[in-house]
C-alpha positions as a LaTeX table, in Angstrom:
\begin{tabular}{lrrr}
\hline
Residue & $x$ (\AA) & $y$ (\AA) & $z$ (\AA) \\
\hline
Met1 & $-0.09$ & $-0.02$ & 0.08 \\
Trp2 & 1.17 & 3.47 & $-0.81$ \\
Arg3 & 2.55 & 5.36 & 2.29 \\
Gly4 & 3.31 & 8.84 & 1.15 \\
Gly5 & 6.05 & 10.17 & $-1.09$ \\
Pro6 & 5.65 & 10.98 & $-4.71$ \\
Asn7 & 2.30 & 10.31 & $-6.41$ \\
Pro8 & 3.20 & 7.33 & $-8.74$ \\
Leu9 & 0.86 & 8.92 & $-11.29$ \\
Asp10 & 2.16 & 12.45 & $-10.80$ \\
Ser11 & 4.79 & 12.59 & $-13.54$ \\
Pro12 & 5.26 & 14.72 & $-16.68$ \\
Ala13 & 3.35 & 12.00 & $-18.70$ \\
Val14 & 0.07 & 12.73 & $-16.89$ \\
Arg15 & 0.49 & 16.33 & $-16.04$ \\
Thr16 & $-1.85$ & 18.28 & $-18.19$ \\
Ser17 & $-1.88$ & 21.76 & $-19.64$ \\
Ser18 & $-4.10$ & 23.84 & $-17.36$ \\
Ser19 & $-5.18$ & 26.06 & $-20.38$ \\
Val20 & $-6.51$ & 23.06 & $-22.28$ \\
Leu21 & $-8.38$ & 21.81 & $-19.19$ \\
Arg22 & $-9.87$ & 25.14 & $-18.67$ \\
Leu23 & $-11.19$ & 25.12 & $-22.27$ \\
Tyr24 & $-12.42$ & 21.68 & $-21.85$ \\
Tyr25 & $-14.38$ & 22.68 & $-18.68$ \\
Phe26 & $-15.74$ & 25.75 & $-20.25$ \\
Leu27 & $-17.22$ & 23.86 & $-23.34$ \\
Ser28 & $-18.32$ & 20.80 & $-21.42$ \\
Phe29 & $-20.30$ & 22.88 & $-18.83$ \\
Ala30 & $-21.51$ & 25.28 & $-21.46$ \\
Ala31 & $-23.45$ & 22.29 & $-22.90$ \\
Leu32 & $-24.63$ & 21.45 & $-19.39$ \\
Gly33 & $-25.83$ & 25.11 & $-19.02$ \\
Ala34 & $-28.14$ & 24.54 & $-21.86$ \\
Tyr35 & $-29.27$ & 21.18 & $-20.57$ \\
Val36 & $-29.99$ & 21.79 & $-16.94$ \\
Pro37 & $-32.15$ & 24.85 & $-16.78$ \\
Phe38 & $-34.07$ & 24.31 & $-19.96$ \\
Phe39 & $-34.49$ & 20.48 & $-20.32$ \\
Pro40 & $-37.43$ & 20.16 & $-17.90$ \\
Pro41 & $-39.51$ & 22.88 & $-19.90$ \\
Trp42 & $-38.39$ & 21.10 & $-23.03$ \\
Leu43 & $-39.87$ & 17.83 & $-21.87$ \\
Glu44 & $-43.11$ & 19.62 & $-20.79$ \\
Ala45 & $-43.35$ & 20.95 & $-24.23$ \\
Arg46 & $-43.37$ & 17.49 & $-25.53$ \\
Gly47 & $-46.09$ & 16.53 & $-23.11$ \\
Ile48 & $-43.91$ & 14.79 & $-20.64$ \\
His49 & $-44.93$ & 15.71 & $-17.09$ \\
Gly50 & $-44.73$ & 14.53 & $-13.45$ \\
Leu51 & $-43.27$ & 11.12 & $-12.89$ \\
Ala52 & $-42.58$ & 10.56 & $-16.59$ \\
Met53 & $-40.41$ & 13.76 & $-16.43$ \\
Ser54 & $-38.66$ & 12.56 & $-13.38$ \\
Ser55 & $-37.95$ & 9.14 & $-14.82$ \\
Ile56 & $-36.01$ & 10.77 & $-17.63$ \\
Thr57 & $-34.21$ & 13.49 & $-15.73$ \\
Ala58 & $-33.20$ & 10.85 & $-13.17$ \\
Leu59 & $-31.27$ & 8.96 & $-15.64$ \\
Leu60 & $-28.32$ & 11.31 & $-15.57$ \\
Pro61 & $-27.50$ & 10.50 & $-12.01$ \\
Phe62 & $-28.99$ & 6.90 & $-11.92$ \\
Val63 & $-27.54$ & 5.41 & $-15.18$ \\
Gly64 & $-24.20$ & 7.36 & $-14.45$ \\
Leu65 & $-23.74$ & 5.05 & $-11.58$ \\
Ala66 & $-22.96$ & 2.20 & $-14.05$ \\
Ser67 & $-19.74$ & 3.74 & $-15.37$ \\
Pro68 & $-17.68$ & 5.79 & $-12.98$ \\
Leu69 & $-16.12$ & 2.87 & $-11.19$ \\
Val70 & $-15.24$ & 1.15 & $-14.27$ \\
Phe71 & $-13.59$ & 4.16 & $-15.71$ \\
Gly72 & $-12.05$ & 5.05 & $-12.36$ \\
Val73 & $-10.31$ & 1.65 & $-11.72$ \\
Ala74 & $-9.16$ & 1.44 & $-15.32$ \\
Ser75 & $-7.85$ & 5.00 & $-15.10$ \\
Asp76 & $-5.87$ & 4.25 & $-11.93$ \\
Ala77 & $-4.67$ & 0.76 & $-13.15$ \\
Leu78 & $-3.59$ & 1.87 & $-16.69$ \\
Gly79 & $-3.01$ & 5.64 & $-16.14$ \\
Leu80 & $-5.18$ & 6.43 & $-19.18$ \\
Arg81 & $-6.75$ & 9.54 & $-17.99$ \\
Gly82 & $-6.95$ & 11.59 & $-21.14$ \\
Ser83 & $-7.70$ & 8.65 & $-23.45$ \\
Leu84 & $-10.61$ & 7.69 & $-21.36$ \\
Leu85 & $-11.84$ & 11.14 & $-21.08$ \\
Cys86 & $-11.94$ & 11.25 & $-24.89$ \\
Val87 & $-13.90$ & 8.03 & $-25.05$ \\
Ala88 & $-16.33$ & 9.44 & $-22.47$ \\
Ser89 & $-16.72$ & 12.75 & $-24.24$ \\
Phe90 & $-17.52$ & 11.06 & $-27.45$ \\
Gly91 & $-20.09$ & 8.77 & $-25.74$ \\
Ala92 & $-21.87$ & 11.78 & $-24.20$ \\
Leu93 & $-21.98$ & 13.39 & $-27.70$ \\
Val94 & $-23.58$ & 10.74 & $-29.92$ \\
Pro95 & $-27.04$ & 10.70 & $-28.26$ \\
Phe96 & $-27.56$ & 14.45 & $-28.40$ \\
Val97 & $-26.40$ & 14.44 & $-32.03$ \\
Leu98 & $-29.28$ & 11.98 & $-32.90$ \\
Leu99 & $-31.73$ & 14.07 & $-30.79$ \\
Ala100 & $-30.62$ & 17.20 & $-32.56$ \\
Leu101 & $-30.99$ & 15.63 & $-36.06$ \\
Ala102 & $-34.49$ & 14.31 & $-35.15$ \\
Ser103 & $-35.47$ & 17.72 & $-33.94$ \\
Val104 & $-34.28$ & 19.62 & $-36.93$ \\
Thr105 & $-35.86$ & 17.14 & $-39.26$ \\
His106 & $-39.14$ & 17.21 & $-37.38$ \\
Val107 & $-39.10$ & 13.41 & $-36.72$ \\
Pro108 & $-41.49$ & 12.66 & $-33.84$ \\
Leu109 & $-39.74$ & 11.78 & $-30.58$ \\
Ala110 & $-41.70$ & 9.55 & $-28.27$ \\
Tyr111 & $-41.08$ & 9.12 & $-24.65$ \\
Gly112 & $-39.13$ & 5.89 & $-25.29$ \\
Ala113 & $-36.70$ & 7.49 & $-27.75$ \\
Ile114 & $-35.95$ & 10.42 & $-25.44$ \\
Phe115 & $-35.49$ & 7.92 & $-22.52$ \\
Ala116 & $-33.01$ & 5.77 & $-24.57$ \\
Ala117 & $-31.07$ & 8.89 & $-25.71$ \\
Val118 & $-30.73$ & 10.44 & $-22.25$ \\
Ala119 & $-29.76$ & 7.03 & $-20.78$ \\
Cys120 & $-26.86$ & 6.86 & $-23.31$ \\
Phe121 & $-25.86$ & 10.36 & $-22.56$ \\
Ala122 & $-25.93$ & 9.70 & $-18.77$ \\
Leu123 & $-23.80$ & 6.52 & $-19.17$ \\
Phe124 & $-20.91$ & 8.69 & $-20.21$ \\
Arg125 & $-21.55$ & 12.07 & $-18.75$ \\
Thr126 & $-20.53$ & 11.22 & $-15.04$ \\
Pro127 & $-17.04$ & 9.85 & $-16.20$ \\
Val128 & $-16.48$ & 13.02 & $-18.11$ \\
Val129 & $-16.77$ & 15.10 & $-14.98$ \\
Met130 & $-14.86$ & 12.72 & $-12.81$ \\
Leu131 & $-11.87$ & 12.25 & $-15.10$ \\
Ala132 & $-11.59$ & 16.02 & $-15.75$ \\
Asp133 & $-11.54$ & 16.56 & $-12.04$ \\
Val134 & $-8.81$ & 14.01 & $-11.48$ \\
Met135 & $-6.68$ & 15.46 & $-14.21$ \\
Thr136 & $-7.11$ & 18.80 & $-12.66$ \\
Leu137 & $-6.14$ & 17.52 & $-9.16$ \\
Glu138 & $-3.07$ & 15.98 & $-10.67$ \\
Ser139 & $-2.05$ & 18.77 & $-12.95$ \\
Gly140 & $-0.47$ & 20.93 & $-10.12$ \\
Ser141 & $-2.77$ & 23.84 & $-10.90$ \\
Ser142 & $-5.39$ & 25.28 & $-8.58$ \\
Tyr143 & $-8.54$ & 23.19 & $-8.81$ \\
Gly144 & $-10.81$ & 26.11 & $-8.15$ \\
Ala145 & $-9.12$ & 28.39 & $-10.39$ \\
Thr146 & $-9.47$ & 25.76 & $-13.22$ \\
Arg147 & $-12.95$ & 24.51 & $-12.57$ \\
Leu148 & $-14.43$ & 27.94 & $-12.37$ \\
Phe149 & $-14.01$ & 28.10 & $-16.16$ \\
Gly150 & $-16.64$ & 25.26 & $-16.23$ \\
Ser151 & $-18.99$ & 27.49 & $-14.17$ \\
Phe152 & $-18.26$ & 30.41 & $-16.56$ \\
Gly153 & $-19.34$ & 28.29 & $-19.58$ \\
Phe154 & $-22.38$ & 27.16 & $-17.76$ \\
Leu155 & $-23.19$ & 30.84 & $-16.83$ \\
Leu156 & $-23.17$ & 32.01 & $-20.47$ \\
Thr157 & $-25.51$ & 29.50 & $-21.80$ \\
Ala158 & $-27.83$ & 29.65 & $-18.85$ \\
Ala159 & $-27.89$ & 33.42 & $-18.79$ \\
Phe160 & $-28.17$ & 34.18 & $-22.52$ \\
Gly161 & $-29.69$ & 31.08 & $-23.74$ \\
Gly162 & $-33.27$ & 31.53 & $-22.34$ \\
Arg163 & $-34.36$ & 33.48 & $-25.34$ \\
Trp164 & $-33.62$ & 30.65 & $-27.75$ \\
Leu165 & $-33.73$ & 27.49 & $-25.56$ \\
Gly166 & $-36.64$ & 28.19 & $-22.94$ \\
Gly167 & $-39.59$ & 28.56 & $-25.46$ \\
Thr168 & $-41.89$ & 26.03 & $-26.93$ \\
Arg169 & $-39.76$ & 25.41 & $-30.03$ \\
Leu170 & $-38.30$ & 21.95 & $-29.79$ \\
Ala171 & $-35.16$ & 22.05 & $-32.04$ \\
Pro172 & $-32.88$ & 24.60 & $-30.47$ \\
Leu173 & $-32.16$ & 22.87 & $-27.14$ \\
Pro174 & $-30.83$ & 19.57 & $-28.45$ \\
Val175 & $-28.86$ & 21.36 & $-31.16$ \\
Ala176 & $-27.13$ & 23.72 & $-28.56$ \\
Val177 & $-26.24$ & 20.85 & $-26.31$ \\
Ala178 & $-24.91$ & 18.81 & $-29.18$ \\
Ile179 & $-22.77$ & 21.71 & $-30.39$ \\
Gly180 & $-21.20$ & 22.22 & $-26.97$ \\
Leu181 & $-20.55$ & 18.42 & $-26.50$ \\
Ala182 & $-18.96$ & 18.23 & $-29.94$ \\
Leu183 & $-16.57$ & 21.19 & $-29.11$ \\
Ala184 & $-15.69$ & 19.52 & $-25.83$ \\
Phe185 & $-14.98$ & 16.25 & $-27.59$ \\
Ala186 & $-12.61$ & 17.93 & $-29.93$ \\
Val187 & $-10.76$ & 19.50 & $-27.20$ \\
Ser188 & $-10.64$ & 16.21 & $-25.34$ \\
Thr189 & $-8.53$ & 14.83 & $-28.04$ \\
Arg190 & $-5.68$ & 17.27 & $-26.98$ \\
Leu191 & $-5.85$ & 15.81 & $-23.36$ \\
Arg192 & $-4.33$ & 12.42 & $-24.15$ \\
Ala193 & $-1.12$ & 11.50 & $-22.38$ \\
Pro194 & 1.21 & 8.47 & $-22.47$ \\
Pro195 & $-0.01$ & 5.73 & $-19.98$ \\
Ala196 & 1.41 & 5.92 & $-16.56$ \\
Arg197 & 0.63 & 2.76 & $-14.65$ \\
Ala198 & 0.12 & 2.72 & $-10.90$ \\
Thr199 & 2.80 & 0.76 & $-8.87$ \\
Glu200 & 0.54 & $-0.30$ & $-6.20$ \\
Pro201 & $-2.43$ & $-2.67$ & $-6.34$ \\
Val202 & $-5.49$ & $-0.60$ & $-7.40$ \\
Leu203 & $-8.16$ & $-2.91$ & $-6.30$ \\
Asp204 & $-6.64$ & $-3.49$ & $-2.89$ \\
Gly205 & $-6.39$ & 0.25 & $-2.31$ \\
Ala206 & $-9.89$ & 0.86 & $-3.55$ \\
Gly207 & $-11.28$ & $-1.93$ & $-1.20$ \\
Gln208 & $-9.56$ & $-0.46$ & 1.81 \\
Leu209 & $-10.92$ & 2.94 & 0.92 \\
Phe210 & $-14.47$ & 1.68 & 0.76 \\
Arg211 & $-14.11$ & $-0.32$ & 4.04 \\
Ser212 & $-13.03$ & 3.04 & 5.85 \\
Gly213 & $-16.06$ & 4.05 & 8.13 \\
Ala214 & $-15.05$ & 7.69 & 7.93 \\
Phe215 & $-15.06$ & 7.62 & 4.12 \\
Arg216 & $-18.38$ & 5.83 & 3.86 \\
Leu217 & $-19.89$ & 8.61 & 6.29 \\
Phe218 & $-18.60$ & 11.16 & 3.83 \\
Leu219 & $-20.30$ & 9.35 & 1.02 \\
Gly220 & $-23.51$ & 9.36 & 3.00 \\
Val221 & $-23.32$ & 13.08 & 3.69 \\
Thr222 & $-22.62$ & 13.82 & 0.00 \\
Leu223 & $-25.44$ & 11.65 & $-1.14$ \\
Leu224 & $-27.94$ & 13.66 & 0.98 \\
Trp225 & $-26.42$ & 16.84 & $-0.26$ \\
Ala226 & $-26.87$ & 15.69 & $-3.91$ \\
Met227 & $-30.48$ & 14.60 & $-3.15$ \\
Ser228 & $-31.50$ & 17.89 & $-1.80$ \\
His229 & $-29.74$ & 19.96 & $-4.41$ \\
Ala230 & $-31.45$ & 17.97 & $-7.13$ \\
Ala231 & $-34.62$ & 19.89 & $-6.18$ \\
Tyr232 & $-32.93$ & 23.10 & $-7.55$ \\
Asp233 & $-31.85$ & 21.31 & $-10.89$ \\
Leu234 & $-35.21$ & 20.02 & $-11.65$ \\
Cys235 & $-37.74$ & 22.35 & $-9.94$ \\
Phe236 & $-36.24$ & 25.85 & $-9.67$ \\
Ser237 & $-36.95$ & 26.83 & $-13.28$ \\
Leu238 & $-40.49$ & 25.42 & $-13.11$ \\
Asp239 & $-41.05$ & 27.27 & $-9.85$ \\
Leu240 & $-39.85$ & 30.60 & $-11.30$ \\
Arg241 & $-42.10$ & 29.96 & $-14.35$ \\
Asp242 & $-45.06$ & 29.39 & $-12.05$ \\
Leu243 & $-44.36$ & 32.71 & $-10.30$ \\
Gly244 & $-44.48$ & 34.44 & $-13.68$ \\
Ala245 & $-40.81$ & 34.58 & $-14.78$ \\
Thr246 & $-39.99$ & 34.56 & $-18.60$ \\
Pro247 & $-37.49$ & 32.17 & $-20.05$ \\
Ser248 & $-35.02$ & 35.05 & $-20.27$ \\
Thr249 & $-35.57$ & 35.90 & $-16.64$ \\
Ile250 & $-35.12$ & 32.29 & $-15.61$ \\
Gly251 & $-31.76$ & 32.19 & $-17.38$ \\
Ala252 & $-30.75$ & 35.35 & $-15.63$ \\
Tyr253 & $-31.53$ & 33.91 & $-12.14$ \\
Trp254 & $-29.37$ & 31.00 & $-12.97$ \\
Ala255 & $-26.61$ & 33.26 & $-14.07$ \\
Val256 & $-26.66$ & 35.21 & $-10.87$ \\
Gly257 & $-25.97$ & 31.93 & $-8.93$ \\
Val258 & $-23.16$ & 30.89 & $-11.18$ \\
Val259 & $-21.49$ & 34.35 & $-11.03$ \\
Ala260 & $-21.45$ & 33.94 & $-7.24$ \\
Glu261 & $-20.10$ & 30.37 & $-7.64$ \\
Ile262 & $-17.23$ & 31.69 & $-9.84$ \\
Ala263 & $-16.28$ & 34.23 & $-7.36$ \\
Leu264 & $-16.08$ & 31.69 & $-4.45$ \\
Met265 & $-14.11$ & 29.24 & $-6.45$ \\
Ser266 & $-11.48$ & 31.81 & $-7.26$ \\
Val267 & $-10.64$ & 31.89 & $-3.43$ \\
Ser268 & $-11.64$ & 28.30 & $-2.67$ \\
Ser269 & $-7.97$ & 27.21 & $-2.01$ \\
Arg270 & $-7.64$ & 29.74 & 0.79 \\
Leu271 & $-10.97$ & 28.79 & 2.37 \\
Val272 & $-10.03$ & 25.02 & 2.60 \\
Thr273 & $-6.69$ & 25.77 & 3.88 \\
Lys274 & $-8.00$ & 28.04 & 6.60 \\
Phe275 & $-11.11$ & 26.20 & 7.69 \\
Gly276 & $-10.55$ & 22.53 & 6.59 \\
Ser277 & $-12.57$ & 20.49 & 4.05 \\
Ala278 & $-14.83$ & 18.72 & 6.59 \\
Arg279 & $-15.99$ & 21.91 & 8.34 \\
Leu280 & $-16.77$ & 23.62 & 5.10 \\
Val281 & $-18.89$ & 20.65 & 3.88 \\
Gly282 & $-20.86$ & 20.95 & 7.13 \\
Phe283 & $-21.18$ & 24.62 & 6.76 \\
Gly284 & $-22.35$ & 24.35 & 3.17 \\
Leu285 & $-25.01$ & 21.84 & 4.04 \\
Thr286 & $-26.37$ & 24.03 & 6.72 \\
Val287 & $-26.66$ & 27.00 & 4.18 \\
Val288 & $-28.39$ & 24.55 & 1.80 \\
Ala289 & $-31.12$ & 23.75 & 4.36 \\
Leu290 & $-31.47$ & 27.49 & 4.95 \\
Arg291 & $-31.69$ & 28.37 & 1.29 \\
Trp292 & $-34.29$ & 25.72 & 0.46 \\
Ala293 & $-36.41$ & 26.73 & 3.41 \\
Leu294 & $-36.35$ & 30.40 & 2.27 \\
Val295 & $-37.21$ & 29.29 & $-1.28$ \\
Ala296 & $-40.15$ & 27.31 & $-0.14$ \\
Ser297 & $-41.64$ & 30.24 & 1.68 \\
Val298 & $-40.97$ & 33.10 & $-0.77$ \\
Ser299 & $-43.16$ & 33.90 & $-3.62$ \\
Ser300 & $-41.59$ & 37.16 & $-4.62$ \\
Leu301 & $-39.42$ & 37.04 & $-7.77$ \\
Pro302 & $-37.10$ & 39.91 & $-6.67$ \\
Val303 & $-36.58$ & 38.25 & $-3.14$ \\
Leu304 & $-35.79$ & 34.95 & $-4.82$ \\
Leu305 & $-33.14$ & 36.74 & $-7.01$ \\
Trp306 & $-31.43$ & 38.20 & $-3.91$ \\
Leu307 & $-31.23$ & 34.60 & $-2.58$ \\
Gln308 & $-29.40$ & 33.35 & $-5.62$ \\
Pro309 & $-25.82$ & 34.32 & $-4.44$ \\
Leu310 & $-26.22$ & 31.46 & $-1.90$ \\
His311 & $-25.55$ & 29.11 & $-4.69$ \\
Ala312 & $-21.80$ & 29.92 & $-4.31$ \\
Val313 & $-22.04$ & 28.04 & $-0.88$ \\
Thr314 & $-24.71$ & 25.53 & $-1.57$ \\
Phe315 & $-22.95$ & 24.13 & $-4.59$ \\
Gly316 & $-19.57$ & 25.65 & $-5.29$ \\
Leu317 & $-18.31$ & 25.51 & $-1.74$ \\
Val318 & $-19.67$ & 22.06 & $-1.02$ \\
Trp319 & $-18.30$ & 20.65 & $-4.24$ \\
Val320 & $-14.79$ & 22.01 & $-3.82$ \\
Ala321 & $-14.61$ & 20.96 & $-0.20$ \\
Ala322 & $-15.90$ & 17.50 & $-1.09$ \\
Leu323 & $-13.22$ & 17.00 & $-3.63$ \\
Ala324 & $-10.56$ & 18.12 & $-1.19$ \\
Tyr325 & $-11.88$ & 15.77 & 1.40 \\
Thr326 & $-11.64$ & 12.96 & $-1.16$ \\
Lys327 & $-8.09$ & 13.93 & $-2.07$ \\
Glu328 & $-7.07$ & 14.12 & 1.58 \\
His329 & $-8.57$ & 10.59 & 2.49 \\
Ala330 & $-7.64$ & 8.65 & $-0.63$ \\
Pro331 & $-4.25$ & 7.03 & $-1.26$ \\
Ala332 & $-2.84$ & 8.80 & $-4.31$ \\
His333 & $-2.73$ & 5.69 & $-6.63$ \\
Val334 & $-6.45$ & 5.32 & $-6.32$ \\
Leu335 & $-7.53$ & 8.84 & $-6.48$ \\
Ala336 & $-9.66$ & 8.24 & $-9.74$ \\
Thr337 & $-11.32$ & 5.31 & $-8.03$ \\
Ala338 & $-12.08$ & 7.52 & $-4.89$ \\
Gln339 & $-13.37$ & 10.20 & $-7.06$ \\
Ser340 & $-15.63$ & 7.58 & $-8.71$ \\
Leu341 & $-17.12$ & 6.49 & $-5.43$ \\
Phe342 & $-17.82$ & 10.16 & $-4.64$ \\
Ser343 & $-19.53$ & 10.33 & $-8.09$ \\
Ile344 & $-21.59$ & 7.27 & $-7.30$ \\
Ala345 & $-22.79$ & 8.68 & $-4.10$ \\
Thr346 & $-23.82$ & 11.89 & $-5.55$ \\
Gly347 & $-25.33$ & 10.13 & $-8.40$ \\
Ile348 & $-27.60$ & 7.90 & $-6.13$ \\
Gly349 & $-28.62$ & 11.07 & $-4.08$ \\
Ala350 & $-29.46$ & 13.05 & $-7.22$ \\
Gly351 & $-31.38$ & 10.22 & $-8.81$ \\
Val352 & $-33.44$ & 9.53 & $-5.76$ \\
Gly353 & $-34.07$ & 13.36 & $-5.72$ \\
Met354 & $-34.97$ & 13.59 & $-9.34$ \\
Leu355 & $-37.45$ & 10.80 & $-8.95$ \\
Ala356 & $-39.09$ & 12.24 & $-5.81$ \\
Trp357 & $-39.11$ & 15.94 & $-6.69$ \\
Gly358 & $-40.76$ & 15.61 & $-10.02$ \\
Ala359 & $-43.68$ & 13.74 & $-8.41$ \\
Leu360 & $-43.76$ & 16.07 & $-5.47$ \\
Tyr361 & $-43.78$ & 19.09 & $-7.73$ \\
Ala362 & $-46.79$ & 17.83 & $-9.51$ \\
Ala363 & $-48.49$ & 17.35 & $-6.10$ \\
Gly364 & $-47.57$ & 20.42 & $-4.35$ \\
Lys365 & $-45.40$ & 22.64 & $-6.55$ \\
Gly366 & $-42.20$ & 24.52 & $-5.18$ \\
Pro367 & $-43.14$ & 24.94 & $-1.68$ \\
Leu368 & $-43.62$ & 21.27 & $-0.94$ \\
Val369 & $-40.41$ & 20.33 & $-2.96$ \\
Phe370 & $-38.17$ & 22.84 & $-1.26$ \\
Thr371 & $-39.57$ & 22.31 & 2.33 \\
Ile372 & $-38.64$ & 18.57 & 2.10 \\
Ala373 & $-35.37$ & 19.34 & 0.34 \\
Ala374 & $-34.40$ & 21.56 & 3.19 \\
Ala375 & $-35.14$ & 18.82 & 5.73 \\
Val376 & $-32.83$ & 16.40 & 3.57 \\
Ala377 & $-30.05$ & 18.96 & 3.64 \\
Gly378 & $-30.46$ & 19.36 & 7.38 \\
Ala379 & $-30.02$ & 15.73 & 7.94 \\
Gly380 & $-26.82$ & 15.76 & 5.87 \\
Gly381 & $-25.61$ & 18.75 & 7.78 \\
Ala382 & $-26.06$ & 16.90 & 11.09 \\
Leu383 & $-24.19$ & 13.90 & 9.91 \\
Ser384 & $-21.22$ & 16.12 & 8.70 \\
Leu385 & $-20.51$ & 16.90 & 12.21 \\
Phe386 & $-18.87$ & 13.48 & 12.49 \\
Leu387 & $-16.70$ & 13.82 & 9.40 \\
Ala388 & $-12.97$ & 13.24 & 10.29 \\
Pro389 & $-10.56$ & 16.17 & 9.85 \\
Ala390 & $-7.68$ & 15.46 & 7.58 \\
Arg391 & $-5.09$ & 16.53 & 10.25 \\
Ala392 & $-6.28$ & 13.97 & 12.73 \\
Pro393 & $-5.60$ & 10.44 & 11.15 \\
Thr394 & $-7.22$ & 7.71 & 12.94 \\
Ser395 & $-6.67$ & 4.61 & 10.82 \\
Glu396 & $-4.11$ & 2.95 & 8.52 \\
Leu397 & $-6.16$ & 4.31 & 5.49 \\
Val398 & $-6.01$ & 7.78 & 6.74 \\
Glu399 & $-2.32$ & 7.44 & 7.55 \\
Ser400 & $-1.69$ & 6.24 & 4.03 \\
Ser401 & $-3.39$ & 9.37 & 2.46 \\
Asp402 & $-2.31$ & 13.02 & 2.05 \\
Thr403 & $-3.46$ & 13.99 & 5.50 \\
Val404 & $-1.74$ & 17.21 & 5.84 \\
Leu405 & $-4.27$ & 19.88 & 4.93 \\
Asp406 & $-1.81$ & 22.38 & 3.49 \\
Glu407 & $-0.28$ & 19.64 & 1.36 \\
Ala408 & $-3.76$ & 18.68 & 0.02 \\
Ala409 & $-4.78$ & 22.25 & $-0.63$ \\
Ser410 & $-1.65$ & 22.75 & $-2.54$ \\
Ala411 & $-2.01$ & 19.78 & $-4.48$ \\
Thr412 & $-5.74$ & 20.16 & $-5.31$ \\
Gly413 & $-5.97$ & 23.89 & $-5.51$ \\
Ser414 & $-9.24$ & 23.52 & $-3.64$ \\
\hline
\end{tabular}
C-alpha cells in the first residue's frame, strides 16, 4: 500500500496543460448550462410531465452509476486519464447528435426514444466530469481556479440561452447541447497523455478505501447533499415560471447563482486551507437547508433573486470542499477510484431526488419540494458533524493518505 512520497501517477506523462483543461471545462459545462435549466421545460413542451419527467431526468444520476467505477479503476490501473476522457466525451456526444437531427428534421420523438437517448448520455456524462476533475487535481494547478471556467461556460448558456432555448420550439435545445458536447470532444483529443501505470495494487487500495468508516460516512453526507440539491436542478426553473418569470428571466436567475459560484471558486484554495474541508462541507449543508427553506416560503421574484448568490455556498463551496476531502483521505494511486465512489454517491442522491422531486412538484409545486429538500439537507448537515478532519488521522487508511491539509490544498488547489 502507498505510504506517502511522490504520487506514482504524478509525472510529466500525466500532468496536463491547465489552459487545455480550462477550455475543456468551459465547453463541457456550456453544454450542461443549456441542458440543466431548460431541459425540464423542453420535456413539458413534448407533453412529458410529473413522474414521466422525473424518470427521464433521473437517468443522468442513476444510469451514471454504472460507469464511474469502471472508468475510475481502469484509469488508476492503466494511467489512461486523457484517452478515457476522450472516449467518455464521444459517448456523451452521440445521443444528443441524434436528438438534434431528429428535432431539426421534425421526426417525432416519443417518450421511449428520449428515454433511451438520455440514458446513453448519462452513461458517459458522469465519467466526463470525474476524469476531468482527477486530471485537474493531478495537474499541479489550482482546482478552483481551473474548474471555475466550467462555471463560466455554464453561466453564458444559462444566462443568454433563455431566449432561444426556453420557449416551446423543440429544435434549439438538443442542437445547442450537441454543439457544446462536440466542441468539448474536440478539445478532449488534446488531453491524451502516455500511460502511467500505478505501481501499487489498485483494487486493494480501493477496497480499503471503501471499508473506511470515515469515508463511508462522507459518501452518505454527499448523497444527502446531492439529493437535496437535485430539487434546484429539476424544479427551480419550473417554480420561477409558475411565479411569472419569462424564459430569459429564468436564465438570468441561474446566471446570478453561477456568478457567485465563480467568485467563490477563485478563493476556494484559501478557504479550504483556513477552515478545513470537513468543516466547510458541514457549513455548506447548513446553508443549503436554509436556502431551500427560504425558497419554499418566498413567492416574490425579486426576493428569490437576492437569494441566488447563496448558490456559491450551496453548490460551489460544498463541491470544492468535498473534492478536497476525497483527495485528503484517498491513497494517491486510487484517486480516480475514490473520485468515482464520490460520483456514485452523488449520483444515487441526485437520482433519488429527481424521482421524488418531479412527483412532489406535480402534487404540491415549489413550496412542498423545497420544504422537504431543506429537511434532507439538514440531515446531511447533522451527519457532517462526525466527518474526520484530515489533520487527525485515526486509521491505517488515513495514515496512507495525504493527511496534511496544507499539502492537500496545494495539490488540489481547492
